CSV table of C-alpha atoms in Angstrom, one decimal:
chain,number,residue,atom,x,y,z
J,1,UNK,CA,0.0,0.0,0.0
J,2,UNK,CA,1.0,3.3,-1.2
J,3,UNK,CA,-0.2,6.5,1.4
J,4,UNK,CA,-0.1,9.7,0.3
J,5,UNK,CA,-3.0,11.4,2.3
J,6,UNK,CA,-3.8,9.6,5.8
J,7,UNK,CA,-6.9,8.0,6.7
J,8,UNK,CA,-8.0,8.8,10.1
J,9,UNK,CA,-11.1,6.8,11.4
J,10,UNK,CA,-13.4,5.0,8.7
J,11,UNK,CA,-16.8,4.2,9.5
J,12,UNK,CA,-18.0,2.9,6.2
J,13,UNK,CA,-17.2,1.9,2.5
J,14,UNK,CA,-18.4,2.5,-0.7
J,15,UNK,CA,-16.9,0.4,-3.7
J,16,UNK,CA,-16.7,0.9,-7.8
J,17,UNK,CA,-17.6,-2.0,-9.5
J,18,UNK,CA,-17.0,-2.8,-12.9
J,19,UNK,CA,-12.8,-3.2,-13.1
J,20,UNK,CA,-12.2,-2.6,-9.7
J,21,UNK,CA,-14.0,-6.1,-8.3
J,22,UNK,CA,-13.2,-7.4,-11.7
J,23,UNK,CA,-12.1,-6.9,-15.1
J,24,UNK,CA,-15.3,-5.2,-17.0
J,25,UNK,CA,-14.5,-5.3,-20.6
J,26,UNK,CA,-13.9,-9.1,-21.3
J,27,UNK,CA,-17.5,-9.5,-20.0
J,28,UNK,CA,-19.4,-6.9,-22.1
J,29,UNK,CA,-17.3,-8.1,-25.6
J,30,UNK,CA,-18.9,-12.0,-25.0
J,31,UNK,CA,-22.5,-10.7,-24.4
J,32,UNK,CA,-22.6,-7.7,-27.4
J,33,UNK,CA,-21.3,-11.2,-29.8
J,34,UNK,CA,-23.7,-13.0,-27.6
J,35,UNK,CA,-26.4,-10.6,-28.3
J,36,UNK,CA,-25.9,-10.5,-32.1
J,37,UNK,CA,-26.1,-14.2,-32.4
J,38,UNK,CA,-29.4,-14.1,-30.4
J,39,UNK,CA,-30.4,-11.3,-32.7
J,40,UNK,CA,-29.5,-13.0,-36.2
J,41,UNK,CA,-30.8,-16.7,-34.6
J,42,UNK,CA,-34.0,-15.1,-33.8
J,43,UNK,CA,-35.0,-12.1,-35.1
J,44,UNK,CA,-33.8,-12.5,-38.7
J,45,UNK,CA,-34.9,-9.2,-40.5
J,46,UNK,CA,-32.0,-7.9,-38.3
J,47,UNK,CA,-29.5,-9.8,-40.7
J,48,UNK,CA,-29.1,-6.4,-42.8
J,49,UNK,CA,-27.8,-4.6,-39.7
J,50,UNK,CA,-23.8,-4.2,-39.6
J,51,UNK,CA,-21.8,-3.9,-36.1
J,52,UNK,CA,-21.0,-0.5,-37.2
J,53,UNK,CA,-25.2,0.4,-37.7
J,54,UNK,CA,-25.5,-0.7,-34.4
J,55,UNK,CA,-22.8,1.7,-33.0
J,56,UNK,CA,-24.5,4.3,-35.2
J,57,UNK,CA,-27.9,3.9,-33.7
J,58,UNK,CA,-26.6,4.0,-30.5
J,59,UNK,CA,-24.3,7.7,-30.9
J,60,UNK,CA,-27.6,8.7,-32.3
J,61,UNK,CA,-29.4,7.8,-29.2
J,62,UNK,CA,-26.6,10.0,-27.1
J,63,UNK,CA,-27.4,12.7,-29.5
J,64,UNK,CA,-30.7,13.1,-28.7
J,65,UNK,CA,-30.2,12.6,-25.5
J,66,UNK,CA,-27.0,13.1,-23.4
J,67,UNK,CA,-28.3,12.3,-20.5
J,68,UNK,CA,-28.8,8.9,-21.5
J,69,UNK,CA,-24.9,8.5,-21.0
J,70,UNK,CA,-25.7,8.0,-17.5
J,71,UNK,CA,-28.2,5.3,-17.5
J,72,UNK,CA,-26.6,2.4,-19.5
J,73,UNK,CA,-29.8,0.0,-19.3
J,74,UNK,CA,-31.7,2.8,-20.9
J,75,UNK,CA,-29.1,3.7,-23.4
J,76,UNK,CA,-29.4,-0.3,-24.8
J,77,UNK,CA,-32.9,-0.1,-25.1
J,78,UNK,CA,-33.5,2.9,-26.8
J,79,UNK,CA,-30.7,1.4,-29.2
J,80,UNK,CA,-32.4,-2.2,-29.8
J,81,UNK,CA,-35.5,0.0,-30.6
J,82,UNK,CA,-33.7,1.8,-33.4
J,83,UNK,CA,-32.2,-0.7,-35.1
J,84,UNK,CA,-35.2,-3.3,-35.0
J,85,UNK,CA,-37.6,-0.6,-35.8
J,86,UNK,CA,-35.2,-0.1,-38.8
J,87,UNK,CA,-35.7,-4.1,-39.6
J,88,UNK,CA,-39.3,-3.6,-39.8
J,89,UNK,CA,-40.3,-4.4,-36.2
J,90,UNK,CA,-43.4,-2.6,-35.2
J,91,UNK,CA,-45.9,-2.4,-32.2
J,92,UNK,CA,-46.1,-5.5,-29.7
J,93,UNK,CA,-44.0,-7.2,-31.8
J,94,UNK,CA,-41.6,-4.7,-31.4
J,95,UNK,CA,-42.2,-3.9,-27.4
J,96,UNK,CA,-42.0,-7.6,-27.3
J,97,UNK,CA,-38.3,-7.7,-29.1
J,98,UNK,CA,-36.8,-5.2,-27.7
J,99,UNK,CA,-37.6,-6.2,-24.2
J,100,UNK,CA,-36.5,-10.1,-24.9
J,101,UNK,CA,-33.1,-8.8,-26.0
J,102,UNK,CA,-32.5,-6.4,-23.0
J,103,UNK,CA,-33.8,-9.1,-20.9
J,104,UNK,CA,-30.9,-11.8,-23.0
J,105,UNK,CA,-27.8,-9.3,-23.2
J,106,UNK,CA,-28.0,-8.0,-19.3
J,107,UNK,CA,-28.0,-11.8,-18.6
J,108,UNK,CA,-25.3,-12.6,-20.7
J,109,UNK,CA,-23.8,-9.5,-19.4
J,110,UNK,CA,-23.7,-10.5,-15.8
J,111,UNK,CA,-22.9,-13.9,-16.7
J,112,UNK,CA,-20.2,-14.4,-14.6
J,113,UNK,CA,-18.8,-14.6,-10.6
J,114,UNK,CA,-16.3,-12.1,-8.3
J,115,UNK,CA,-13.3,-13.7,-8.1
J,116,UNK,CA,-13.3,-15.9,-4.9
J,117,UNK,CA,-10.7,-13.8,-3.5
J,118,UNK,CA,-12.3,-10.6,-4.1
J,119,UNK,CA,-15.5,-11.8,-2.2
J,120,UNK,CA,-13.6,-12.9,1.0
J,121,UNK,CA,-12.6,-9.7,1.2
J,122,UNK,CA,-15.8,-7.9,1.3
J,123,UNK,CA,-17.0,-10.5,3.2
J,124,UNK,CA,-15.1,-9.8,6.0
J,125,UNK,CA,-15.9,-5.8,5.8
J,126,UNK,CA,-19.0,-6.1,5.5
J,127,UNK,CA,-19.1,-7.6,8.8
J,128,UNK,CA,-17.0,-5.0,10.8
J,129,UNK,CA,-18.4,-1.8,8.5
J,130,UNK,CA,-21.2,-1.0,5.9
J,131,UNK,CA,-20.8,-1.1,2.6
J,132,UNK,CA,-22.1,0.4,-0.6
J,133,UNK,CA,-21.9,0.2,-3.8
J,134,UNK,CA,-21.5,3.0,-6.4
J,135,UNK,CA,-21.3,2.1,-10.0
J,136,UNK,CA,-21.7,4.1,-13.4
J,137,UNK,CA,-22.8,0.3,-14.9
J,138,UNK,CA,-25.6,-1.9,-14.5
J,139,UNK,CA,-24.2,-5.1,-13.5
J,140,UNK,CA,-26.7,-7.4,-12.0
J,141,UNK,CA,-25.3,-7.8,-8.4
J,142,UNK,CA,-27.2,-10.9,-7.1
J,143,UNK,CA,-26.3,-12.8,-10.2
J,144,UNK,CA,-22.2,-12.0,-10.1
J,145,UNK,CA,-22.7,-12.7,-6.0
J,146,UNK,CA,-21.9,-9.8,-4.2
J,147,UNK,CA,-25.4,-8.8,-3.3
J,148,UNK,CA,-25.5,-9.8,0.2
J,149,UNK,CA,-22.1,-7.7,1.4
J,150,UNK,CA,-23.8,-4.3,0.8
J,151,UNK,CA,-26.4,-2.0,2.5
J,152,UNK,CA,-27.0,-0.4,-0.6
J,153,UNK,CA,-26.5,0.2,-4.3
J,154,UNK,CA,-26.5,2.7,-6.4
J,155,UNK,CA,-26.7,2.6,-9.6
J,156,UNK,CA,-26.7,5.9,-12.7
J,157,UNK,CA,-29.3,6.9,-14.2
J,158,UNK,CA,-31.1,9.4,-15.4
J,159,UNK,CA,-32.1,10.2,-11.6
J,160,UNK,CA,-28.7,9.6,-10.6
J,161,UNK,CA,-26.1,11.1,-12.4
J,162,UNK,CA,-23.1,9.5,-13.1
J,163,UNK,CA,-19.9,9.8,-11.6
J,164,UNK,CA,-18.1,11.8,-11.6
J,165,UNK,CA,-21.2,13.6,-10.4
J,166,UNK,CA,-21.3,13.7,-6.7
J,167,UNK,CA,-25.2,12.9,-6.8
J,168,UNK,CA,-24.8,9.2,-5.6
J,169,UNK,CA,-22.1,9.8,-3.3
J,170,UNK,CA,-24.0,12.2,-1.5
J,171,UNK,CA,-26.9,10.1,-1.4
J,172,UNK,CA,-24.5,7.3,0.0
J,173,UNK,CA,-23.1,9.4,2.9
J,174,UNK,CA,-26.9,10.6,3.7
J,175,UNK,CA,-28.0,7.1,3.9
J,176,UNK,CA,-25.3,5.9,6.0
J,177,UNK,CA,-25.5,8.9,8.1
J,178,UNK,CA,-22.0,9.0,8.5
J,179,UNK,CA,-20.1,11.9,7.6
J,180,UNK,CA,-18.4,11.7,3.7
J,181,UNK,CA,-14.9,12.4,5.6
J,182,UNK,CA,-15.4,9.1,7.2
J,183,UNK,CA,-16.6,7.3,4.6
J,184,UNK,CA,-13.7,5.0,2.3
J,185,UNK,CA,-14.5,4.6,-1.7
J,186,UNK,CA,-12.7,2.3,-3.2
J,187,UNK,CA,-12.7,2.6,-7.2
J,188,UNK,CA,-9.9,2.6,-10.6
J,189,UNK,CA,-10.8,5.7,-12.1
J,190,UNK,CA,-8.8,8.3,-11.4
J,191,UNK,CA,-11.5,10.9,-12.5
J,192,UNK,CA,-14.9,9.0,-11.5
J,193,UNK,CA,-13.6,7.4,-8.7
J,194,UNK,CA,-10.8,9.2,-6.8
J,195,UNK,CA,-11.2,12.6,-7.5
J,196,UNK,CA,-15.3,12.4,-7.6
J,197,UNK,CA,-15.0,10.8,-4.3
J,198,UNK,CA,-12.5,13.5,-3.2
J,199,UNK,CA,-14.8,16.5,-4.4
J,200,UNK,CA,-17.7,14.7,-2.3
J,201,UNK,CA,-15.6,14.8,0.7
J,202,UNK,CA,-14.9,10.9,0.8
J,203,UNK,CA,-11.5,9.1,1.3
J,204,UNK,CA,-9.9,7.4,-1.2
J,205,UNK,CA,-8.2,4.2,-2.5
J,206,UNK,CA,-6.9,3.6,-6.1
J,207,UNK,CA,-7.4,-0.4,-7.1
J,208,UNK,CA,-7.9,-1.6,-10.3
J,209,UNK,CA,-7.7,-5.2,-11.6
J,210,UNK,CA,-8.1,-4.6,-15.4
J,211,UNK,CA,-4.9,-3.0,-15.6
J,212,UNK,CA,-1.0,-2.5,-14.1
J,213,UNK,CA,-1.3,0.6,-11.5
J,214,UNK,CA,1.1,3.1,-13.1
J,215,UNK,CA,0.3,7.1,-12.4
J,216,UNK,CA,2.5,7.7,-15.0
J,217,UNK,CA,0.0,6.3,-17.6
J,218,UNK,CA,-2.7,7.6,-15.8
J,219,UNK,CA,-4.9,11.2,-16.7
J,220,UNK,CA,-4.0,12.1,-12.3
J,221,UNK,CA,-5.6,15.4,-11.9
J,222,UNK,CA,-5.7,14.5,-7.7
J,223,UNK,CA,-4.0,11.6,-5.8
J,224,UNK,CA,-5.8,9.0,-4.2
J,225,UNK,CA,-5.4,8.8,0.1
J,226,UNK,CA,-3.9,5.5,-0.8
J,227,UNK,CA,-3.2,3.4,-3.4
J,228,UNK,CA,-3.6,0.0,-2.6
J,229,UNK,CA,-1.7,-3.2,-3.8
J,230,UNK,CA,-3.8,-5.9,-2.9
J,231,UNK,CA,-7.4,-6.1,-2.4
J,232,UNK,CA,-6.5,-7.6,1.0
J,233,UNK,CA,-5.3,-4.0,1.6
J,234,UNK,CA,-8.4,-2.8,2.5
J,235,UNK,CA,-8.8,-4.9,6.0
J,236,UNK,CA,-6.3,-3.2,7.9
J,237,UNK,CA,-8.9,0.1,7.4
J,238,UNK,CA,-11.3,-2.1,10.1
């Protein structure tokens, strides 16, 4: 562990999700060439739809709407309903569609478990502090099993900007009723994470598992209160 700001008392935690519990990307790639497999096995007037007119539909949705960047679930819908509208899909038939497909890709996308490692972890915090989750994402928790070790989650949306917004860490602190000072988030964004946690009054730790932690190769416009080396790290804070 790396300290550059002491920690004092901490009295809660809230946690990043997506490539700080576990590496993000790998997952989304398998269920976007799940998802067009689904979509050419059963929805077949799709089959004139490239990759690339998929991407468009969804910059267009972004266009229309920027707030949409903040709500991810949203943000897939409204694409699926562009491009199957596009095939020919219409009415029920296209409600229908477009909700089987969100319903198949955030399966597919949460198709997987926390390392075991990575669990015991929260395990043990969650049973000496609260914990919450704060995540720009929409990972189904209950179905990656982590559920259980937090108090709360919060996820962005349109209601609930998203980081590096402090909306949802203020809600967090407010919930807890524990003052942000005292309050630990743990995330791999520099921006989103550290320095949105930071500007909401939080402490902070810098762990990512996606990637090698180098500041030199990172955008650091604040430094964490620690960066941690191992997960494990995080115990010595009870």
């Amino acid at each position: 562990m790396i300290v550059y700001k002491p920690i004092l008392k901490i009295k809660a935690m809230s946690f990043d999700l997506d490539d700080t519990l576990y590496d993000n990307w790998p997952y989304i790639v398998e269920a976007e060439k799940r998802l067009y497999a689904y979509l050419a096995k059963n929805y077949a007037q799709t089959d004139s739809i490239s990759k690339s007119d998929w991407q468009g539909f969804k910059r267009s949705a972004l266009i229309e709407d920027p707030q949409l960047c903040s709500d991810m679930g949203e943000l897939r819908k409204i694409t699926l309903t562009k491009g199957l509208s596009q095939a020919g899909y219409q009415g029920e038939a296209l409600n229908h569609a477009v909700k089987d497909c969100f319903d198949y890709f955030y399966f597919e996308r949460s198709n997987f478990k926390v390392p075991k490692d990575i669990c015991e972890v929260l395990e043990k915090l969650s049973n000496h502090l609260p914990l919450v989750a704060i995540t720009n994402g929409n990972v189904n928790l209950e179905q990656i099993g982590i559920s259980d070790f937090f108090v709360k989650i919060y996820k962005a949306s349109r209601q609930q900007p998203m980081k590096p917004d402090s909306y949802m860490f203020d809600a967090a602190a407010t919930y807890l009723k524990i003052p942000p000072a005292q309050i630990l988030h743990v995330g791999d964004n520099l921006k989103k994470d550290v320095w949105a946690a930071t500007n909401a009054g939080y402490k902070s730790a810098w762990f990512a598992v996606n990637r090698n932690m180098d500041l030199s190769k990172e955008k650091v416009e604040l430094l964490p209160n620690v960066q941690l080396t191992e997960f494990s790290q995080l115990l010595k804070f009870i």
